[in-house]
């Protein structure tokens, strides 16, 4: 039935072009409502060409339907009406796996100061770190601190995974090092100085 309707639409377009080319140009022009007849026919053809499944088929054969949805839009029909569409997932960009220090990877003095303060205080609560800045950058800092004396390695690696899954793996950390604006040679000495600065205050408080 759908194929017959599609053939009818295509036949109308073909006959219109053969009988009167000027008429076809008129059909391409927008009507007073802002939509041309040709656009309407094209929309109808698009709908007729779309893959359609019944709601019961979606329920009983979900795997097969999802496989079809990777190739193009699939309309879900219930009681003769389209109620939803399954569309292919967007493909990641070629550069997504090796992001550089773009806007989302920035590292300002404010970010640096915030993380220095948290680290010097020994405050490694995930809730605090997740609000402190870019989660990927902070996860990289957590892995970096995991290798430093005086820091609980399992805890820091767990924090890194909570902030950005995969960062605690060698491959994940290597990618971070390659593109991160954070310089360990600058950050770690500053952190050591901040910890020493806070130590006398803690002793006086005790």
mmCIF file of C-alpha atoms in Angstrom:
data_model
loop_
_atom_site.group_PDB
_atom_site.id
_atom_site.type_symbol
_atom_site.label_atom_id
_atom_site.label_comp_id
_atom_site.label_asym_id
_atom_site.label_seq_id
_atom_site.Cartn_x
_atom_site.Cartn_y
_atom_site.Cartn_z
ATOM 1 C CA UNK A 1 0.000 0.000 0.000
ATOM 2 C CA UNK A 2 2.789 2.421 0.926
ATOM 3 C CA UNK A 3 4.695 1.516 -2.233
ATOM 4 C CA UNK A 4 1.615 2.147 -4.350
ATOM 5 C CA UNK A 5 1.131 5.566 -2.754
ATOM 6 C CA UNK A 6 4.773 6.433 -3.360
ATOM 7 C CA UNK A 7 4.473 5.435 -6.992
ATOM 8 C CA UNK A 8 1.422 7.672 -7.306
ATOM 9 C CA UNK A 9 3.333 10.673 -5.942
ATOM 10 C CA UNK A 10 6.269 10.074 -8.281
ATOM 11 C CA UNK A 11 3.903 9.632 -11.214
ATOM 12 C CA UNK A 12 2.266 12.992 -10.484
ATOM 13 C CA UNK A 13 5.661 14.684 -10.468
ATOM 14 C CA UNK A 14 6.782 12.984 -13.687
ATOM 15 C CA UNK A 15 3.575 13.740 -15.595
ATOM 16 C CA UNK A 16 3.627 17.340 -14.414
ATOM 17 C CA UNK A 17 7.181 17.787 -15.689
ATOM 18 C CA UNK A 18 6.457 16.206 -19.076
ATOM 19 C CA UNK A 19 3.145 17.935 -19.733
ATOM 20 C CA UNK A 20 4.035 21.426 -18.651
ATOM 21 C CA UNK A 21 7.538 22.389 -17.471
ATOM 22 C CA UNK A 22 6.242 25.843 -16.581
ATOM 23 C CA UNK A 23 3.681 24.228 -14.295
ATOM 24 C CA UNK A 24 6.462 22.402 -12.481
ATOM 25 C CA UNK A 25 8.304 25.685 -11.919
ATOM 26 C CA UNK A 26 5.103 27.128 -10.505
ATOM 27 C CA UNK A 27 4.822 24.156 -8.152
ATOM 28 C CA UNK A 28 8.330 24.893 -6.916
ATOM 29 C CA UNK A 29 7.346 28.447 -5.995
ATOM 30 C CA UNK A 30 5.970 28.893 -2.465
ATOM 31 C CA UNK A 31 2.207 29.107 -2.203
ATOM 32 C CA UNK A 32 0.557 31.949 -0.249
ATOM 33 C CA UNK A 33 0.909 29.790 2.855
ATOM 34 C CA UNK A 34 4.692 29.633 2.353
ATOM 35 C CA UNK A 35 4.946 25.979 1.191
ATOM 36 C CA UNK A 36 5.175 24.859 -2.436
ATOM 37 C CA UNK A 37 3.252 21.911 -3.862
ATOM 38 C CA UNK A 38 6.547 20.286 -4.808
ATOM 39 C CA UNK A 39 7.752 20.544 -1.211
ATOM 40 C CA UNK A 40 4.549 18.939 0.015
ATOM 41 C CA UNK A 41 4.897 16.063 -2.441
ATOM 42 C CA UNK A 42 8.544 15.613 -1.466
ATOM 43 C CA UNK A 43 7.543 15.448 2.198
ATOM 44 C CA UNK A 44 4.930 12.824 1.409
ATOM 45 C CA UNK A 45 7.494 10.787 -0.516
ATOM 46 C CA UNK A 46 9.939 11.041 2.413
ATOM 47 C CA UNK A 47 7.326 9.768 4.852
ATOM 48 C CA UNK A 48 6.344 6.921 2.543
ATOM 49 C CA UNK A 49 9.969 5.865 2.159
ATOM 50 C CA UNK A 50 10.610 5.855 5.909
ATOM 51 C CA UNK A 51 10.915 2.499 7.628
ATOM 52 C CA UNK A 52 7.886 1.915 9.857
ATOM 53 C CA UNK A 53 7.382 -0.679 12.586
ATOM 54 C CA UNK A 54 4.388 -1.483 14.722
ATOM 55 C CA UNK A 55 4.676 -0.829 18.439
ATOM 56 C CA UNK A 56 4.228 -4.553 19.104
ATOM 57 C CA UNK A 57 7.128 -5.342 16.759
ATOM 58 C CA UNK A 58 9.310 -2.859 18.629
ATOM 59 C CA UNK A 59 8.466 -4.641 21.864
ATOM 60 C CA UNK A 60 8.974 -8.194 20.600
ATOM 61 C CA UNK A 61 11.906 -7.662 18.212
ATOM 62 C CA UNK A 62 13.767 -4.757 19.801
ATOM 63 C CA UNK A 63 17.234 -5.907 18.739
ATOM 64 C CA UNK A 64 16.313 -6.215 15.070
ATOM 65 C CA UNK A 65 14.531 -2.853 15.066
ATOM 66 C CA UNK A 66 17.480 -1.091 16.705
ATOM 67 C CA UNK A 67 19.769 -2.581 14.067
ATOM 68 C CA UNK A 68 17.551 -1.071 11.364
ATOM 69 C CA UNK A 69 17.643 2.262 13.189
ATOM 70 C CA UNK A 70 21.434 2.423 12.791
ATOM 71 C CA UNK A 71 20.879 2.757 9.032
ATOM 72 C CA UNK A 72 18.168 5.406 9.043
ATOM 73 C CA UNK A 73 15.068 6.747 10.755
ATOM 74 C CA UNK A 74 12.498 4.188 11.870
ATOM 75 C CA UNK A 75 8.988 5.365 12.690
ATOM 76 C CA UNK A 76 7.059 3.577 15.435
ATOM 77 C CA UNK A 77 3.384 3.250 14.622
ATOM 78 C CA UNK A 78 0.545 2.561 17.023
ATOM 79 C CA UNK A 79 -3.116 2.346 16.043
ATOM 80 C CA UNK A 80 -2.267 3.742 12.619
ATOM 81 C CA UNK A 81 -0.441 6.810 13.977
ATOM 82 C CA UNK A 82 3.292 7.492 14.193
ATOM 83 C CA UNK A 83 4.056 8.001 17.881
ATOM 84 C CA UNK A 84 7.870 8.064 17.915
ATOM 85 C CA UNK A 85 11.006 7.949 15.770
ATOM 86 C CA UNK A 86 14.208 5.990 16.233
ATOM 87 C CA UNK A 87 17.161 7.783 14.657
ATOM 88 C CA UNK A 88 20.820 6.790 14.203
ATOM 89 C CA UNK A 89 23.109 7.949 16.982
ATOM 90 C CA UNK A 90 25.429 10.806 15.920
ATOM 91 C CA UNK A 91 28.901 9.638 15.041
ATOM 92 C CA UNK A 92 31.723 11.158 17.102
ATOM 93 C CA UNK A 93 33.928 13.638 15.301
ATOM 94 C CA UNK A 94 37.355 12.579 14.135
ATOM 95 C CA UNK A 95 39.059 14.796 16.698
ATOM 96 C CA UNK A 96 36.915 13.832 19.704
ATOM 97 C CA UNK A 97 39.343 11.123 20.851
ATOM 98 C CA UNK A 98 42.279 13.538 20.893
ATOM 99 C CA UNK A 99 40.838 16.778 22.085
ATOM 100 C CA UNK A 100 43.300 19.555 22.676
ATOM 101 C CA UNK A 101 43.051 22.429 25.059
ATOM 102 C CA UNK A 102 39.903 23.908 23.575
ATOM 103 C CA UNK A 103 37.460 26.091 25.518
ATOM 104 C CA UNK A 104 36.171 23.071 27.456
ATOM 105 C CA UNK A 105 39.787 22.132 28.327
ATOM 106 C CA UNK A 106 40.847 25.569 29.578
ATOM 107 C CA UNK A 107 42.727 26.021 32.845
ATOM 108 C CA UNK A 108 42.673 29.469 34.413
ATOM 109 C CA UNK A 109 44.446 30.883 37.456
ATOM 110 C CA UNK A 110 41.131 30.707 39.286
ATOM 111 C CA UNK A 111 40.830 26.987 38.505
ATOM 112 C CA UNK A 112 44.412 26.438 39.617
ATOM 113 C CA UNK A 113 43.911 28.266 42.898
ATOM 114 C CA UNK A 114 40.711 26.367 43.650
ATOM 115 C CA UNK A 115 42.338 22.957 43.128
ATOM 116 C CA UNK A 116 45.479 23.949 45.036
ATOM 117 C CA UNK A 117 43.347 24.903 48.012
ATOM 118 C CA UNK A 118 41.307 21.690 47.944
ATOM 119 C CA UNK A 119 44.436 19.554 47.619
ATOM 120 C CA UNK A 120 46.375 21.391 50.325
ATOM 121 C CA UNK A 121 43.452 21.004 52.742
ATOM 122 C CA UNK A 122 43.204 17.303 51.934
ATOM 123 C CA UNK A 123 39.616 17.765 50.800
ATOM 124 C CA UNK A 124 39.102 15.063 48.185
ATOM 125 C CA UNK A 125 35.334 14.757 48.354
ATOM 126 C CA UNK A 126 34.016 14.054 44.833
ATOM 127 C CA UNK A 127 31.169 16.523 45.362
ATOM 128 C CA UNK A 128 33.660 19.356 45.960
ATOM 129 C CA UNK A 129 35.901 18.429 43.060
ATOM 130 C CA UNK A 130 33.032 18.020 40.622
ATOM 131 C CA UNK A 131 32.084 21.653 41.284
ATOM 132 C CA UNK A 132 35.648 22.946 41.116
ATOM 133 C CA UNK A 133 36.031 23.035 37.333
ATOM 134 C CA UNK A 134 36.349 20.928 34.214
ATOM 135 C CA UNK A 135 35.923 17.282 35.317
ATOM 136 C CA UNK A 136 38.431 15.925 32.795
ATOM 137 C CA UNK A 137 41.156 18.327 33.904
ATOM 138 C CA UNK A 138 40.470 17.642 37.572
ATOM 139 C CA UNK A 139 40.517 13.885 36.991
ATOM 140 C CA UNK A 140 43.953 14.251 35.425
ATOM 141 C CA UNK A 141 45.156 16.215 38.451
ATOM 142 C CA UNK A 142 43.842 13.459 40.738
ATOM 143 C CA UNK A 143 45.829 10.801 38.835
ATOM 144 C CA UNK A 144 48.893 13.037 38.946
ATOM 145 C CA UNK A 145 48.577 13.363 42.731
ATOM 146 C CA UNK A 146 48.113 9.597 43.092
ATOM 147 C CA UNK A 147 51.797 9.160 42.233
ATOM 148 C CA UNK A 148 52.975 11.753 44.770
ATOM 149 C CA UNK A 149 54.189 11.033 48.285
ATOM 150 C CA UNK A 150 51.683 11.889 50.970
ATOM 151 C CA UNK A 151 48.592 11.171 48.882
ATOM 152 C CA UNK A 152 46.386 8.096 49.176
ATOM 153 C CA UNK A 153 46.848 6.460 45.765
ATOM 154 C CA UNK A 154 43.671 4.277 45.740
ATOM 155 C CA UNK A 155 41.571 7.205 46.897
ATOM 156 C CA UNK A 156 42.968 9.569 44.278
ATOM 157 C CA UNK A 157 42.481 7.045 41.460
ATOM 158 C CA UNK A 158 38.911 6.436 42.622
ATOM 159 C CA UNK A 159 38.310 10.192 42.607
ATOM 160 C CA UNK A 160 39.673 10.409 39.063
ATOM 161 C CA UNK A 161 37.316 7.676 37.869
ATOM 162 C CA UNK A 162 34.320 9.382 39.445
ATOM 163 C CA UNK A 163 35.189 12.651 37.745
ATOM 164 C CA UNK A 164 36.048 11.199 34.331
ATOM 165 C CA UNK A 165 35.758 7.414 33.763
ATOM 166 C CA UNK A 166 38.850 5.945 32.128
ATOM 167 C CA UNK A 167 41.263 8.611 33.357
ATOM 168 C CA UNK A 168 42.970 6.242 35.812
ATOM 169 C CA UNK A 169 44.043 3.916 32.986
ATOM 170 C CA UNK A 170 47.502 4.411 31.441
ATOM 171 C CA UNK A 171 45.964 5.217 28.046
ATOM 172 C CA UNK A 172 43.499 7.725 29.485
ATOM 173 C CA UNK A 173 46.131 9.523 31.537
ATOM 174 C CA UNK A 174 48.566 9.588 28.600
ATOM 175 C CA UNK A 175 45.959 11.307 26.408
ATOM 176 C CA UNK A 176 45.342 13.823 29.163
ATOM 177 C CA UNK A 177 49.055 14.567 29.523
ATOM 178 C CA UNK A 178 49.404 15.071 25.772
ATOM 179 C CA UNK A 179 46.728 17.759 25.561
ATOM 180 C CA UNK A 180 46.337 19.240 29.032
ATOM 181 C CA UNK A 181 47.336 22.854 29.718
ATOM 182 C CA UNK A 182 48.271 21.863 33.283
ATOM 183 C CA UNK A 183 52.035 21.651 33.811
ATOM 184 C CA UNK A 184 53.135 19.294 36.572
ATOM 185 C CA UNK A 185 56.464 21.158 36.870
ATOM 186 C CA UNK A 186 54.520 24.257 37.904
ATOM 187 C CA UNK A 187 51.556 22.792 39.774
ATOM 188 C CA UNK A 188 53.298 20.290 42.079
ATOM 189 C CA UNK A 189 55.885 22.720 43.576
ATOM 190 C CA UNK A 190 53.092 25.229 44.174
ATOM 191 C CA UNK A 191 51.070 22.546 45.941
ATOM 192 C CA UNK A 192 54.009 21.522 48.140
ATOM 193 C CA UNK A 193 54.546 25.139 49.136
ATOM 194 C CA UNK A 194 50.854 25.536 49.935
ATOM 195 C CA UNK A 195 50.860 22.392 52.103
ATOM 196 C CA UNK A 196 53.919 23.598 54.045
ATOM 197 C CA UNK A 197 52.287 26.985 54.453
ATOM 198 C CA UNK A 198 49.203 25.410 55.998
ATOM 199 C CA UNK A 199 51.095 23.004 58.270
ATOM 200 C CA UNK A 200 52.040 25.608 60.971
ATOM 201 C CA UNK A 201 48.450 26.832 61.077
ATOM 202 C CA UNK A 202 47.210 23.310 61.702
ATOM 203 C CA UNK A 203 49.779 22.795 64.469
ATOM 204 C CA UNK A 204 48.743 26.047 66.180
ATOM 205 C CA UNK A 205 45.105 25.052 65.892
ATOM 206 C CA UNK A 206 45.850 21.760 67.666
#
